[in-house]
Tab-separated table of N, CA and C in Angstrom:
chain	number	residue	atom	x	y	z
A	647	UNK	N	15.299	34.185	11.748
A	647	UNK	CA	14.310	32.869	12.451
A	647	UNK	C	13.975	31.837	11.107
A	648	UNK	N	13.920	32.463	9.705
A	648	UNK	CA	14.342	31.379	8.499
A	648	UNK	C	15.047	30.408	8.691
A	649	UNK	N	15.802	30.929	9.244
A	649	UNK	CA	17.100	30.339	9.374
A	649	UNK	C	17.261	29.216	9.530
A	650	UNK	N	16.450	28.937	10.858
A	650	UNK	CA	16.401	28.302	11.825
A	650	UNK	C	15.558	27.108	11.486
A	651	UNK	N	14.605	27.268	11.065
A	651	UNK	CA	13.620	26.566	10.052
A	651	UNK	C	13.691	25.755	8.552
A	652	UNK	N	15.050	26.010	8.073
A	652	UNK	CA	15.343	25.911	6.682
A	652	UNK	C	15.438	24.105	6.739
A	653	UNK	N	16.050	24.033	7.620
A	653	UNK	CA	15.987	21.830	7.593
A	653	UNK	C	14.986	21.539	7.302
A	654	UNK	N	13.823	22.445	7.906
A	654	UNK	CA	12.546	21.604	8.205
A	654	UNK	C	11.846	22.076	7.043
A	655	UNK	N	11.997	23.152	6.621
A	655	UNK	CA	11.400	23.594	5.291
A	655	UNK	C	12.016	22.860	3.707
A	656	UNK	N	13.025	22.479	3.892
A	656	UNK	CA	14.054	21.691	2.714
A	656	UNK	C	12.831	20.181	2.728
A	657	UNK	N	13.343	19.770	4.121
A	657	UNK	CA	12.838	18.597	4.175
A	657	UNK	C	11.095	18.085	3.755
A	658	UNK	N	10.297	19.529	3.488
A	658	UNK	CA	8.798	19.435	3.700
A	658	UNK	C	9.031	19.594	2.118
A	659	UNK	N	9.420	20.326	1.689
A	659	UNK	CA	9.290	20.539	0.763
A	659	UNK	C	10.003	19.460	-0.741
A	660	UNK	N	10.718	18.665	0.105
A	660	UNK	CA	11.075	17.664	-1.264
A	660	UNK	C	9.944	16.475	-0.820
A	661	UNK	N	9.441	16.476	0.444
A	661	UNK	CA	8.542	15.423	0.264
A	661	UNK	C	7.175	15.859	-0.314
A	662	UNK	N	6.476	16.932	-0.497
A	662	UNK	CA	5.508	17.429	-1.225
A	662	UNK	C	5.940	17.527	-2.602
A	663	UNK	N	7.643	17.859	-3.482
A	663	UNK	CA	7.517	17.462	-4.449
A	663	UNK	C	7.662	16.293	-4.835
A	664	UNK	N	8.227	15.223	-4.210
A	664	UNK	CA	8.655	13.735	-4.208
A	664	UNK	C	6.675	12.707	-4.484
A	665	UNK	N	6.222	13.176	-3.439
A	665	UNK	CA	4.643	12.902	-3.361
A	665	UNK	C	3.736	13.390	-4.463
A	666	UNK	N	3.778	14.592	-4.883
A	666	UNK	CA	3.131	15.280	-5.929
A	666	UNK	C	3.424	14.011	-6.950
A	667	UNK	N	4.989	13.975	-7.118
A	667	UNK	CA	5.078	13.649	-8.538
A	667	UNK	C	4.665	12.430	-8.958
A	668	UNK	N	4.904	11.178	-7.534
A	668	UNK	CA	4.579	9.812	-7.899
A	668	UNK	C	3.349	10.049	-7.724
A	669	UNK	N	2.438	10.704	-7.469
A	669	UNK	CA	1.141	10.534	-7.031
A	669	UNK	C	0.262	10.677	-8.739
A	670	UNK	N	0.970	11.432	-9.707
A	670	UNK	CA	1.073	12.424	-10.960
A	670	UNK	C	1.620	10.920	-11.944
A	671	UNK	N	2.608	10.743	-12.210
A	671	UNK	CA	2.984	8.918	-12.818
A	671	UNK	C	1.794	8.072	-12.106
A	672	UNK	N	1.470	7.942	-10.856
A	672	UNK	CA	0.525	6.364	-10.611
A	672	UNK	C	-0.779	6.619	-11.463
A	673	UNK	N	-1.478	8.107	-11.501
A	673	UNK	CA	-3.072	8.955	-12.231
A	673	UNK	C	-2.531	8.581	-13.273
A	674	UNK	N	-1.619	8.509	-14.030
A	674	UNK	CA	-0.947	8.673	-15.395
A	674	UNK	C	-1.316	7.192	-15.859
A	675	UNK	N	-0.544	6.033	-14.906
A	675	UNK	CA	-0.815	4.676	-15.479
A	675	UNK	C	-2.103	3.906	-15.149
A	676	UNK	N	-3.047	4.614	-14.201
A	676	UNK	CA	-4.490	4.557	-13.967
A	676	UNK	C	-5.493	4.282	-15.338
A	677	UNK	N	-4.613	5.649	-15.520
A	677	UNK	CA	-5.536	6.632	-17.111
A	677	UNK	C	-5.089	4.972	-17.973
A	678	UNK	N	-4.054	5.110	-18.129
A	678	UNK	CA	-3.749	4.092	-19.500
A	678	UNK	C	-4.556	3.161	-19.595
A	679	UNK	N	-4.681	2.353	-18.533
A	679	UNK	CA	-5.603	0.994	-18.333
A	679	UNK	C	-6.938	1.399	-18.206
A	680	UNK	N	-7.703	2.808	-17.824
A	680	UNK	CA	-9.337	2.762	-18.282
A	680	UNK	C	-9.945	1.791	-18.823
A	681	UNK	N	-9.891	1.238	-19.974
A	681	UNK	CA	-10.748	0.481	-20.616
A	681	UNK	C	-10.743	-1.043	-20.377
A	682	UNK	N	-9.328	-1.116	-19.533
A	682	UNK	CA	-8.923	-2.445	-19.495
A	682	UNK	C	-9.121	-3.166	-18.224
A	683	UNK	N	-10.310	-2.710	-17.011
A	683	UNK	CA	-11.001	-3.315	-15.894
A	683	UNK	C	-9.745	-2.688	-14.885
A	684	UNK	N	-9.571	-3.748	-14.005
A	684	UNK	CA	-8.517	-3.294	-13.401
A	684	UNK	C	-7.093	-3.580	-13.486
A	685	UNK	N	-5.913	-2.161	-12.937
A	685	UNK	CA	-4.968	-2.468	-13.664
A	685	UNK	C	-4.215	-3.901	-12.988
A	686	UNK	N	-3.282	-3.755	-13.891
A	686	UNK	CA	-2.213	-4.675	-13.522
A	686	UNK	C	-1.508	-5.074	-12.172
A	687	UNK	N	-1.158	-4.065	-11.587
A	687	UNK	CA	-0.703	-4.012	-10.106
A	687	UNK	C	-2.005	-4.603	-9.521
A	688	UNK	N	-2.814	-3.722	-9.169
A	688	UNK	CA	-4.323	-4.725	-8.836
A	688	UNK	C	-4.778	-5.862	-8.715
A	689	UNK	N	-4.356	-6.405	-10.422
A	689	UNK	CA	-4.767	-7.687	-10.725
A	689	UNK	C	-3.975	-8.539	-10.266
A	690	UNK	N	-2.446	-8.064	-10.069
A	690	UNK	CA	-1.192	-9.060	-9.579
A	690	UNK	C	-1.821	-9.207	-8.355
A	691	UNK	N	-2.045	-8.297	-7.205
A	691	UNK	CA	-2.369	-8.038	-6.342
A	691	UNK	C	-3.423	-9.425	-6.057
A	692	UNK	N	-4.578	-9.259	-6.362
A	692	UNK	CA	-6.071	-10.346	-6.540
A	692	UNK	C	-5.363	-11.396	-6.321
A	693	UNK	N	-4.365	-11.828	-7.406
A	693	UNK	CA	-4.246	-12.882	-7.810
A	693	UNK	C	-3.126	-13.792	-6.601
A	694	UNK	N	-1.921	-12.535	-6.423
A	694	UNK	CA	-1.437	-13.682	-5.209
A	694	UNK	C	-2.686	-13.410	-3.299
A	695	UNK	N	-3.163	-12.511	-3.190
A	695	UNK	CA	-4.254	-12.921	-2.497
A	695	UNK	C	-4.950	-14.664	-2.715
A	696	UNK	N	-5.582	-14.961	-3.688
A	696	UNK	CA	-6.703	-15.988	-4.698
A	696	UNK	C	-5.310	-17.346	-3.947
A	697	UNK	N	-3.882	-17.105	-4.679
A	697	UNK	CA	-2.876	-17.821	-4.247
A	697	UNK	C	-2.543	-18.656	-2.775
A	698	UNK	N	-2.847	-17.327	-1.847
A	698	UNK	CA	-2.212	-17.449	-0.797
A	698	UNK	C	-3.563	-18.510	0.068
A	699	UNK	N	-4.479	-17.590	-0.116
A	699	UNK	CA	-6.056	-18.149	0.414
A	699	UNK	C	-6.016	-19.769	-0.078
A	700	UNK	N	-5.808	-20.112	-1.075
A	700	UNK	CA	-5.981	-21.373	-1.571
A	700	UNK	C	-5.395	-22.098	-0.776
A	701	UNK	N	-3.879	-22.116	-0.483
A	701	UNK	CA	-2.866	-22.703	-0.003
A	701	UNK	C	-3.486	-22.777	1.555
A	702	UNK	N	-3.975	-21.514	2.308
A	702	UNK	CA	-4.856	-21.734	3.611
A	702	UNK	C	-6.345	-22.668	3.597
A	703	UNK	N	-6.255	-22.873	2.429
A	703	UNK	CA	-7.531	-24.163	2.450
A	703	UNK	C	-8.881	-22.946	2.514
A	704	UNK	N	-8.719	-21.837	1.719
A	704	UNK	CA	-9.642	-20.658	1.252
A	704	UNK	C	-10.303	-21.361	-0.367
A	705	UNK	N	-11.069	-22.304	-0.528
A	705	UNK	CA	-10.555	-22.346	-2.268
A	705	UNK	C	-11.217	-20.891	-2.754
A	706	UNK	N	-10.065	-20.318	-3.650
A	706	UNK	CA	-10.825	-19.335	-4.044
A	706	UNK	C	-10.830	-19.146	-5.854
A	707	UNK	N	-11.636	-17.979	-6.208
A	707	UNK	CA	-11.473	-17.854	-7.431
A	707	UNK	C	-11.923	-16.609	-7.791
A	708	UNK	N	-11.310	-15.741	-8.456
A	708	UNK	CA	-12.187	-14.204	-9.401
A	708	UNK	C	-12.647	-14.497	-10.308
A	709	UNK	N	-13.469	-13.382	-10.380
A	709	UNK	CA	-13.910	-12.803	-11.341
A	709	UNK	C	-14.239	-11.971	-11.589
A	710	UNK	N	-13.822	-11.467	-13.419
A	710	UNK	CA	-13.868	-9.882	-13.381
A	710	UNK	C	-15.054	-8.996	-14.055
A	711	UNK	N	-15.030	-7.612	-13.171
A	711	UNK	CA	-15.718	-6.864	-13.821
A	711	UNK	C	-15.643	-5.846	-14.455
A	712	UNK	N	-14.832	-5.854	-15.322
A	712	UNK	CA	-14.287	-4.909	-16.304
A	712	UNK	C	-14.636	-3.498	-16.289
A	713	UNK	N	-16.382	-3.433	-16.214
A	713	UNK	CA	-16.799	-2.535	-16.720
A	713	UNK	C	-16.953	-1.574	-15.009
A	714	UNK	N	-17.071	-2.341	-14.013
A	714	UNK	CA	-16.514	-1.587	-12.871
A	714	UNK	C	-15.458	-1.386	-12.085
A	715	UNK	N	-14.320	-1.850	-13.579
A	715	UNK	CA	-13.153	-2.117	-12.328
A	715	UNK	C	-12.921	-2.577	-11.337
A	716	UNK	N	-13.309	-3.968	-11.368
A	716	UNK	CA	-13.119	-4.754	-9.783
A	716	UNK	C	-12.495	-5.745	-10.064
A	717	UNK	N	-12.728	-7.041	-9.595
A	717	UNK	CA	-12.662	-7.715	-9.256
A	717	UNK	C	-12.887	-8.492	-8.237
A	718	UNK	N	-13.928	-9.597	-8.315
A	718	UNK	CA	-14.720	-10.258	-7.111
A	718	UNK	C	-14.160	-11.519	-6.698
A	719	UNK	N	-13.944	-11.770	-5.138
A	719	UNK	CA	-13.124	-13.226	-4.420
A	719	UNK	C	-14.235	-14.378	-4.275
A	720	UNK	N	-14.471	-14.886	-4.876
A	720	UNK	CA	-15.406	-16.238	-4.601
A	720	UNK	C	-14.102	-17.050	-3.986
A	721	UNK	N	-14.842	-16.984	-2.340
A	721	UNK	CA	-14.220	-17.712	-1.083
A	721	UNK	C	-15.308	-18.845	-0.780
A	722	UNK	N	-15.263	-20.176	-0.967
A	722	UNK	CA	-16.008	-21.095	-0.245
A	722	UNK	C	-17.360	-20.810	-0.718
A	723	UNK	N	-17.197	-20.481	-2.110
A	723	UNK	CA	-18.674	-20.356	-2.959
A	723	UNK	C	-19.673	-19.574	-2.281
A	724	UNK	N	-18.888	-18.427	-2.034
A	724	UNK	CA	-19.816	-17.122	-1.695
A	724	UNK	C	-18.825	-16.304	-2.025
A	725	UNK	N	-19.612	-15.462	-3.130
A	725	UNK	CA	-18.995	-13.643	-3.242
A	725	UNK	C	-18.456	-13.183	-1.660
A	726	UNK	N	-17.406	-13.119	-1.836
A	726	UNK	CA	-17.262	-12.326	0.383
A	726	UNK	C	-16.732	-10.683	-0.364
A	727	UNK	N	-15.929	-10.543	-1.233
A	727	UNK	CA	-15.189	-8.687	-1.020
A	727	UNK	C	-15.148	-9.068	-2.517
A	728	UNK	N	-14.872	-7.689	-2.601
A	728	UNK	CA	-14.301	-7.507	-4.535
A	728	UNK	C	-13.046	-6.421	-4.301
A	729	UNK	N	-11.895	-6.481	-4.965
A	729	UNK	CA	-10.480	-5.636	-5.213
A	729	UNK	C	-10.776	-4.522	-6.483
A	730	UNK	N	-10.623	-3.850	-5.608
A	730	UNK	CA	-10.643	-2.146	-6.054
A	730	UNK	C	-9.478	-1.493	-6.559
A	731	UNK	N	-9.087	-0.416	-7.002
A	731	UNK	CA	-7.467	-0.180	-7.197
A	731	UNK	C	-7.233	0.549	-5.883
A	732	UNK	N	-8.004	0.976	-5.068
A	732	UNK	CA	-7.607	1.233	-3.765
A	732	UNK	C	-6.804	0.377	-3.013
A	733	UNK	N	-7.456	-1.583	-3.275
A	733	UNK	CA	-6.875	-1.733	-2.675
A	733	UNK	C	-5.921	-2.679	-2.445
A	734	UNK	N	-5.286	-1.652	-3.468
A	734	UNK	CA	-3.585	-2.307	-3.509
A	734	UNK	C	-2.279	-1.994	-3.584
A	735	UNK	N	-2.754	-0.655	-2.440
A	735	UNK	CA	-1.777	-0.522	-1.547
A	735	UNK	C	-0.724	0.867	-1.948
A	736	UNK	N	-0.690	0.744	-3.154
A	736	UNK	CA	-0.102	2.205	-3.982
A	736	UNK	C	0.226	3.250	-3.560
A	737	UNK	N	-0.833	4.171	-3.324
A	737	UNK	CA	-1.188	5.022	-2.365
A	737	UNK	C	0.009	5.603	-0.625
A	738	UNK	N	-0.526	4.090	-0.363
A	738	UNK	CA	0.211	3.922	0.767
A	738	UNK	C	1.413	3.863	0.825
A	739	UNK	N	1.815	3.339	-0.484
A	739	UNK	CA	3.573	2.893	-0.971
A	739	UNK	C	3.775	4.241	-1.312
A	740	UNK	N	3.634	5.469	-1.352
A	740	UNK	CA	3.732	6.359	-2.828
A	740	UNK	C	4.255	7.460	-1.318
A	741	UNK	N	3.150	6.832	-0.167
A	741	UNK	CA	3.502	8.434	0.854
A	741	UNK	C	4.498	7.883	1.590
A	742	UNK	N	4.385	6.369	1.912
A	742	UNK	CA	6.197	5.843	2.377
A	742	UNK	C	7.238	6.392	1.648
A	743	UNK	N	7.238	6.403	0.428
A	743	UNK	CA	9.011	6.700	-0.808
A	743	UNK	C	8.769	8.212	-0.306
A	744	UNK	N	7.475	8.412	-0.772
A	744	UNK	CA	7.998	10.318	-0.739
A	744	UNK	C	8.677	10.499	1.159
A	745	UNK	N	8.042	10.517	1.912
A	745	UNK	CA	8.717	10.148	3.362
A	745	UNK	C	9.854	9.841	3.620
A	746	UNK	N	10.558	8.828	3.173
A	746	UNK	CA	12.048	8.090	2.654
A	746	UNK	C	12.608	9.049	2.295
A	747	UNK	N	12.401	9.413	0.615
A	747	UNK	CA	13.142	10.085	0.434
A	747	UNK	C	13.234	11.152	0.595
A	748	UNK	N	12.533	11.786	1.538
A	748	UNK	CA	12.628	13.464	1.990
A	748	UNK	C	13.347	13.913	2.919
A	749	UNK	N	13.792	12.151	3.501
A	749	UNK	CA	15.261	12.488	4.789
A	749	UNK	C	16.134	11.870	4.042
A	750	UNK	N	16.641	12.025	2.684
A	750	UNK	CA	17.135	11.103	1.913
A	750	UNK	C	19.056	11.258	2.552
A	751	UNK	N	19.619	9.914	2.422
A	751	UNK	CA	20.655	9.497	2.707
A	751	UNK	C	21.673	8.191	2.275
A	752	UNK	N	21.790	8.974	0.861
A	752	UNK	CA	22.521	8.116	-0.149
A	752	UNK	C	21.987	6.759	-0.987
A	753	UNK	N	22.613	5.842	-0.857
A	753	UNK	CA	22.561	4.491	-1.735
A	753	UNK	C	21.123	3.776	-0.558
A	754	UNK	N	21.761	3.822	1.010
A	754	UNK	CA	20.768	3.235	1.696
A	754	UNK	C	19.889	3.501	1.546
A	755	UNK	N	18.701	5.068	1.080
A	755	UNK	CA	17.942	5.286	0.969
A	755	UNK	C	17.209	4.334	-0.032
A	756	UNK	N	17.734	3.930	-1.320
A	756	UNK	CA	17.210	3.571	-1.985
A	756	UNK	C	16.721	1.741	-1.399
A	757	UNK	N	17.999	0.938	-0.717
A	757	UNK	CA	18.013	-0.099	-0.305
A	757	UNK	C	16.629	0.123	0.688
A	758	UNK	N	16.510	0.632	1.669
A	758	UNK	CA	15.527	0.991	2.507
A	758	UNK	C	14.142	0.814	1.597
A	759	UNK	N	14.138	1.815	0.873
A	759	UNK	CA	13.345	1.861	0.118
A	759	UNK	C	12.616	0.696	-0.488
A	760	UNK	N	13.384	0.055	-1.022
A	760	UNK	CA	12.806	-1.480	-2.037
A	760	UNK	C	12.796	-2.258	-0.767
A	761	UNK	N	13.086	-2.457	0.121
A	761	UNK	CA	12.703	-3.170	1.042
A	761	UNK	C	11.790	-2.958	1.986
A	762	UNK	N	11.661	-1.897	2.000
A	762	UNK	CA	9.852	-1.392	2.566
A	762	UNK	C	9.307	-1.580	2.066
A	763	UNK	N	9.236	-1.353	0.975
A	763	UNK	CA	8.394	-1.977	-0.636
A	763	UNK	C	7.649	-3.046	-0.360
A	764	UNK	N	8.399	-4.064	-0.023
A	764	UNK	CA	8.363	-5.232	-0.606
A	764	UNK	C	7.883	-5.803	0.753
A	765	UNK	N	7.731	-5.555	2.439
A	765	UNK	CA	7.409	-5.844	3.535
A	765	UNK	C	6.092	-4.717	3.024
A	766	UNK	N	5.856	-3.431	2.494
A	766	UNK	CA	3.886	-3.272	2.597
A	766	UNK	C	3.763	-4.073	1.629
A	767	UNK	N	4.209	-4.495	0.228
A	767	UNK	CA	4.054	-5.794	-0.315
A	767	UNK	C	3.125	-6.635	0.618
A	768	UNK	N	3.874	-7.740	0.650
A	768	UNK	CA	3.213	-8.629	1.509
A	768	UNK	C	2.448	-8.087	2.658
A	769	UNK	N	2.114	-7.496	3.474
A	769	UNK	CA	1.201	-6.783	4.320
A	769	UNK	C	0.061	-6.941	4.031
A	770	UNK	N	-0.084	-6.108	2.773
A	770	UNK	CA	-0.867	-5.342	2.484
A	770	UNK	C	-1.839	-7.278	1.623
A	771	UNK	N	-1.019	-8.040	0.629
A	771	UNK	CA	-1.540	-9.723	0.339
A	771	UNK	C	-2.261	-9.674	2.079
A	772	UNK	N	-1.143	-9.905	2.712
A	772	UNK	CA	-1.572	-10.744	4.253
A	772	UNK	C	-3.017	-10.236	4.381
A	773	UNK	N	-2.848	-8.589	4.495
A	773	UNK	CA	-4.118	-7.669	4.607
A	773	UNK	C	-5.408	-7.868	4.026
A	774	UNK	N	-5.434	-8.131	2.820
A	774	UNK	CA	-6.764	-8.456	1.888
A	774	UNK	C	-6.572	-10.312	2.053
A	775	UNK	N	-6.242	-10.701	2.593
A	775	UNK	CA	-6.082	-12.224	2.670
A	775	UNK	C	-6.709	-12.421	3.929
A	776	UNK	N	-6.139	-11.149	4.758
A	776	UNK	CA	-7.265	-11.853	6.615
A	776	UNK	C	-9.043	-11.409	6.246
A	777	UNK	N	-8.933	-9.991	5.446
A	777	UNK	CA	-10.351	-9.732	5.110
A	777	UNK	C	-10.927	-10.343	5.148
A	778	UNK	N	-10.690	-11.438	3.585
A	778	UNK	CA	-11.486	-12.415	2.887
A	778	UNK	C	-12.124	-13.623	4.031
A	779	UNK	N	-11.081	-14.186	4.684
A	779	UNK	CA	-11.013	-14.360	5.658
A	779	UNK	C	-11.777	-14.704	6.424
A	780	UNK	N	-12.006	-13.179	7.090
A	780	UNK	CA	-13.200	-12.443	8.340
A	780	UNK	C	-14.931	-12.789	7.803
A	781	UNK	N	-14.234	-12.006	6.428
A	781	UNK	CA	-15.651	-11.824	5.890
A	781	UNK	C	-16.612	-13.254	5.622
A	782	UNK	N	-15.483	-14.274	5.324
A	782	UNK	CA	-16.325	-15.843	4.851
A	782	UNK	C	-16.607	-16.158	6.405
A	783	UNK	N	-15.940	-15.918	6.766
A	783	UNK	CA	-16.470	-17.152	8.043
A	783	UNK	C	-16.737	-16.185	9.720
A	784	UNK	N	-16.697	-14.898	9.170
A	784	UNK	CA	-17.153	-14.408	10.712
A	784	UNK	C	-17.612	-12.681	10.343
A	785	UNK	N	-18.782	-12.736	9.259
A	785	UNK	CA	-19.103	-11.704	8.428
A	785	UNK	C	-19.684	-10.262	8.734
A	786	UNK	N	-20.113	-10.945	10.355
A	786	UNK	CA	-20.776	-9.672	11.556
A	786	UNK	C	-19.656	-8.896	11.714
A	787	UNK	N	-18.309	-9.344	11.382
A	787	UNK	CA	-17.323	-8.698	12.124
A	787	UNK	C	-16.364	-7.684	10.503
A	788	UNK	N	-16.725	-7.891	9.252
A	788	UNK	CA	-16.449	-7.539	8.346
A	788	UNK	C	-15.705	-5.994	8.572
A	789	UNK	N	-17.115	-5.189	8.541
A	789	UNK	CA	-16.802	-3.554	8.763
A	789	UNK	C	-15.995	-3.003	9.540
A	790	UNK	N	-16.268	-3.836	10.685
A	790	UNK	CA	-14.485	-3.365	11.938
A	790	UNK	C	-13.338	-3.843	11.367
A	791	UNK	N	-13.335	-5.182	10.815
A	791	UNK	CA	-11.849	-5.345	10.126
A	791	UNK	C	-11.560	-4.299	9.660
A	792	UNK	N	-12.133	-3.731	8.166
A	792	UNK	CA	-12.305	-3.468	7.137
A	792	UNK	C	-12.093	-1.794	7.268
A	793	UNK	N	-12.725	-1.253	7.969
A	793	UNK	CA	-12.263	0.229	8.216
A	793	UNK	C	-11.409	0.232	9.190
A	794	UNK	N	-11.560	-0.544	9.913
A	794	UNK	CA	-10.371	0.183	11.091
A	794	UNK	C	-8.837	-1.040	11.286
A	795	UNK	N	-9.654	-2.333	11.310
A	795	UNK	CA	-8.068	-3.034	12.015
A	795	UNK	C	-7.481	-3.413	11.185
A	796	UNK	N	-7.366	-3.423	9.842
A	796	UNK	CA	-6.610	-3.425	8.589
A	796	UNK	C	-6.396	-1.998	8.212
A	797	UNK	N	-6.860	-1.114	7.830
A	797	UNK	CA	-5.902	-0.302	7.638
A	797	UNK	C	-4.705	0.163	8.572
A	798	UNK	N	-5.321	-0.327	10.580
A	798	UNK	CA	-4.510	-0.053	11.216
A	798	UNK	C	-3.263	-0.784	11.289
A	799	UNK	N	-3.164	-2.009	10.100
A	799	UNK	CA	-2.423	-2.465	9.864
A	799	UNK	C	-1.332	-2.035	8.984
A	800	UNK	N	-1.613	-1.659	8.068
A	800	UNK	CA	-1.395	-1.488	7.276
A	800	UNK	C	-0.508	-0.078	7.381
A	801	UNK	N	-0.716	1.153	7.246
A	801	UNK	CA	-0.727	2.335	8.058
A	801	UNK	C	0.325	2.288	9.416
A	802	UNK	N	-0.288	1.256	10.205
A	802	UNK	CA	0.917	1.064	11.029
A	802	UNK	C	2.533	0.310	10.877
A	803	UNK	N	2.408	-0.140	10.056
A	803	UNK	CA	3.752	-0.782	9.665
A	803	UNK	C	4.242	0.012	8.570
A	804	UNK	N	3.537	0.991	7.990
A	804	UNK	CA	4.197	2.618	7.399
A	804	UNK	C	4.613	3.252	8.991
A	805	UNK	N	4.392	3.345	9.483
A	805	UNK	CA	4.424	4.395	10.450
A	805	UNK	C	6.247	3.603	11.276
A	806	UNK	N	6.045	2.123	11.337
A	806	UNK	CA	6.982	1.470	11.613
A	806	UNK	C	8.723	1.326	11.236
A	807	UNK	N	8.017	1.543	10.269
A	807	UNK	CA	9.068	1.564	8.771
A	807	UNK	C	9.483	2.626	8.618
A	808	UNK	N	8.925	4.279	8.889
A	808	UNK	CA	9.442	5.721	8.895
A	808	UNK	C	10.070	5.749	10.434
A	809	UNK	N	9.866	5.212	11.775
A	809	UNK	CA	10.160	5.061	12.588
A	809	UNK	C	11.500	4.714	12.941
A	810	UNK	N	11.689	3.416	12.130
A	810	UNK	CA	12.903	2.981	11.695
A	810	UNK	C	14.183	3.449	10.894
A	811	UNK	N	13.370	4.158	10.645
A	811	UNK	CA	14.212	5.210	8.734
A	811	UNK	C	14.983	5.889	9.584
A	812	UNK	N	14.317	6.780	10.789
A	812	UNK	CA	14.376	8.067	11.478
A	812	UNK	C	15.440	7.710	12.256
A	813	UNK	N	15.101	6.732	12.981
A	813	UNK	CA	16.107	6.570	14.103
A	813	UNK	C	17.097	5.402	14.018
A	814	UNK	N	17.146	4.436	12.723
A	814	UNK	CA	18.467	3.921	12.725
A	814	UNK	C	19.425	4.461	11.666
A	815	UNK	N	18.914	5.390	10.879
A	815	UNK	CA	19.381	5.895	9.176
A	815	UNK	C	19.923	7.075	9.192
A	816	UNK	N	18.495	8.034	9.324
A	816	UNK	CA	18.099	9.313	8.865
A	816	UNK	C	18.763	10.006	10.025
A	817	UNK	N	18.736	9.980	10.921
A	817	UNK	CA	19.776	10.799	12.387
A	817	UNK	C	20.372	10.276	13.226
A	818	UNK	N	20.934	8.854	12.255
A	818	UNK	CA	21.488	8.375	13.283
A	818	UNK	C	23.016	9.252	13.479
A	819	UNK	N	23.707	9.633	12.431
A	819	UNK	CA	24.820	10.045	12.897
A	819	UNK	C	24.983	11.827	13.243
A	820	UNK	N	23.769	12.072	13.564
A	820	UNK	CA	23.283	13.282	13.681
A	820	UNK	C	23.217	13.879	15.157
A	821	UNK	N	22.640	12.653	15.706
A	821	UNK	CA	22.866	12.941	17.600
A	821	UNK	C	23.701	12.403	18.163
A	822	UNK	N	24.731	11.812	17.820
A	822	UNK	CA	25.984	11.175	18.068
A	822	UNK	C	27.072	12.190	18.579
């Protein structure tokens, strides 16, 4: 009976191992920047959000709060939101990468992960930009967009990428 579940257990075990290793590496990365405030990756995301917002006509500046490990977005002369480590979507990216590598299919796995990470990064920058615009122009909707709409956008993107991977790459030759 265990023989029948062997492929599923193998995929699950690979997922768990990859996820835990990536999580451990990420935590080590975060710990190395504990005294510097917001980590460099999160800061890069915040800078790119600032650039996008300035292009869209939402004059934005960033203000560091090193002690609290956050950066504040100052949009149209108001503090609208703050960027903390959890906003950088790395935990979502780790989940995405772990799932894709659990269904490893050679070199195309690396290509798909690279393309998927770029898509997730862009979606995250747009997500934060959208949140800042909503909070700036329609503050009454900020909780709904922060807690429901924009998480659905980023996690929905992950699910769509997973489905594309499974349907078009991981199981393509097995269903023929």
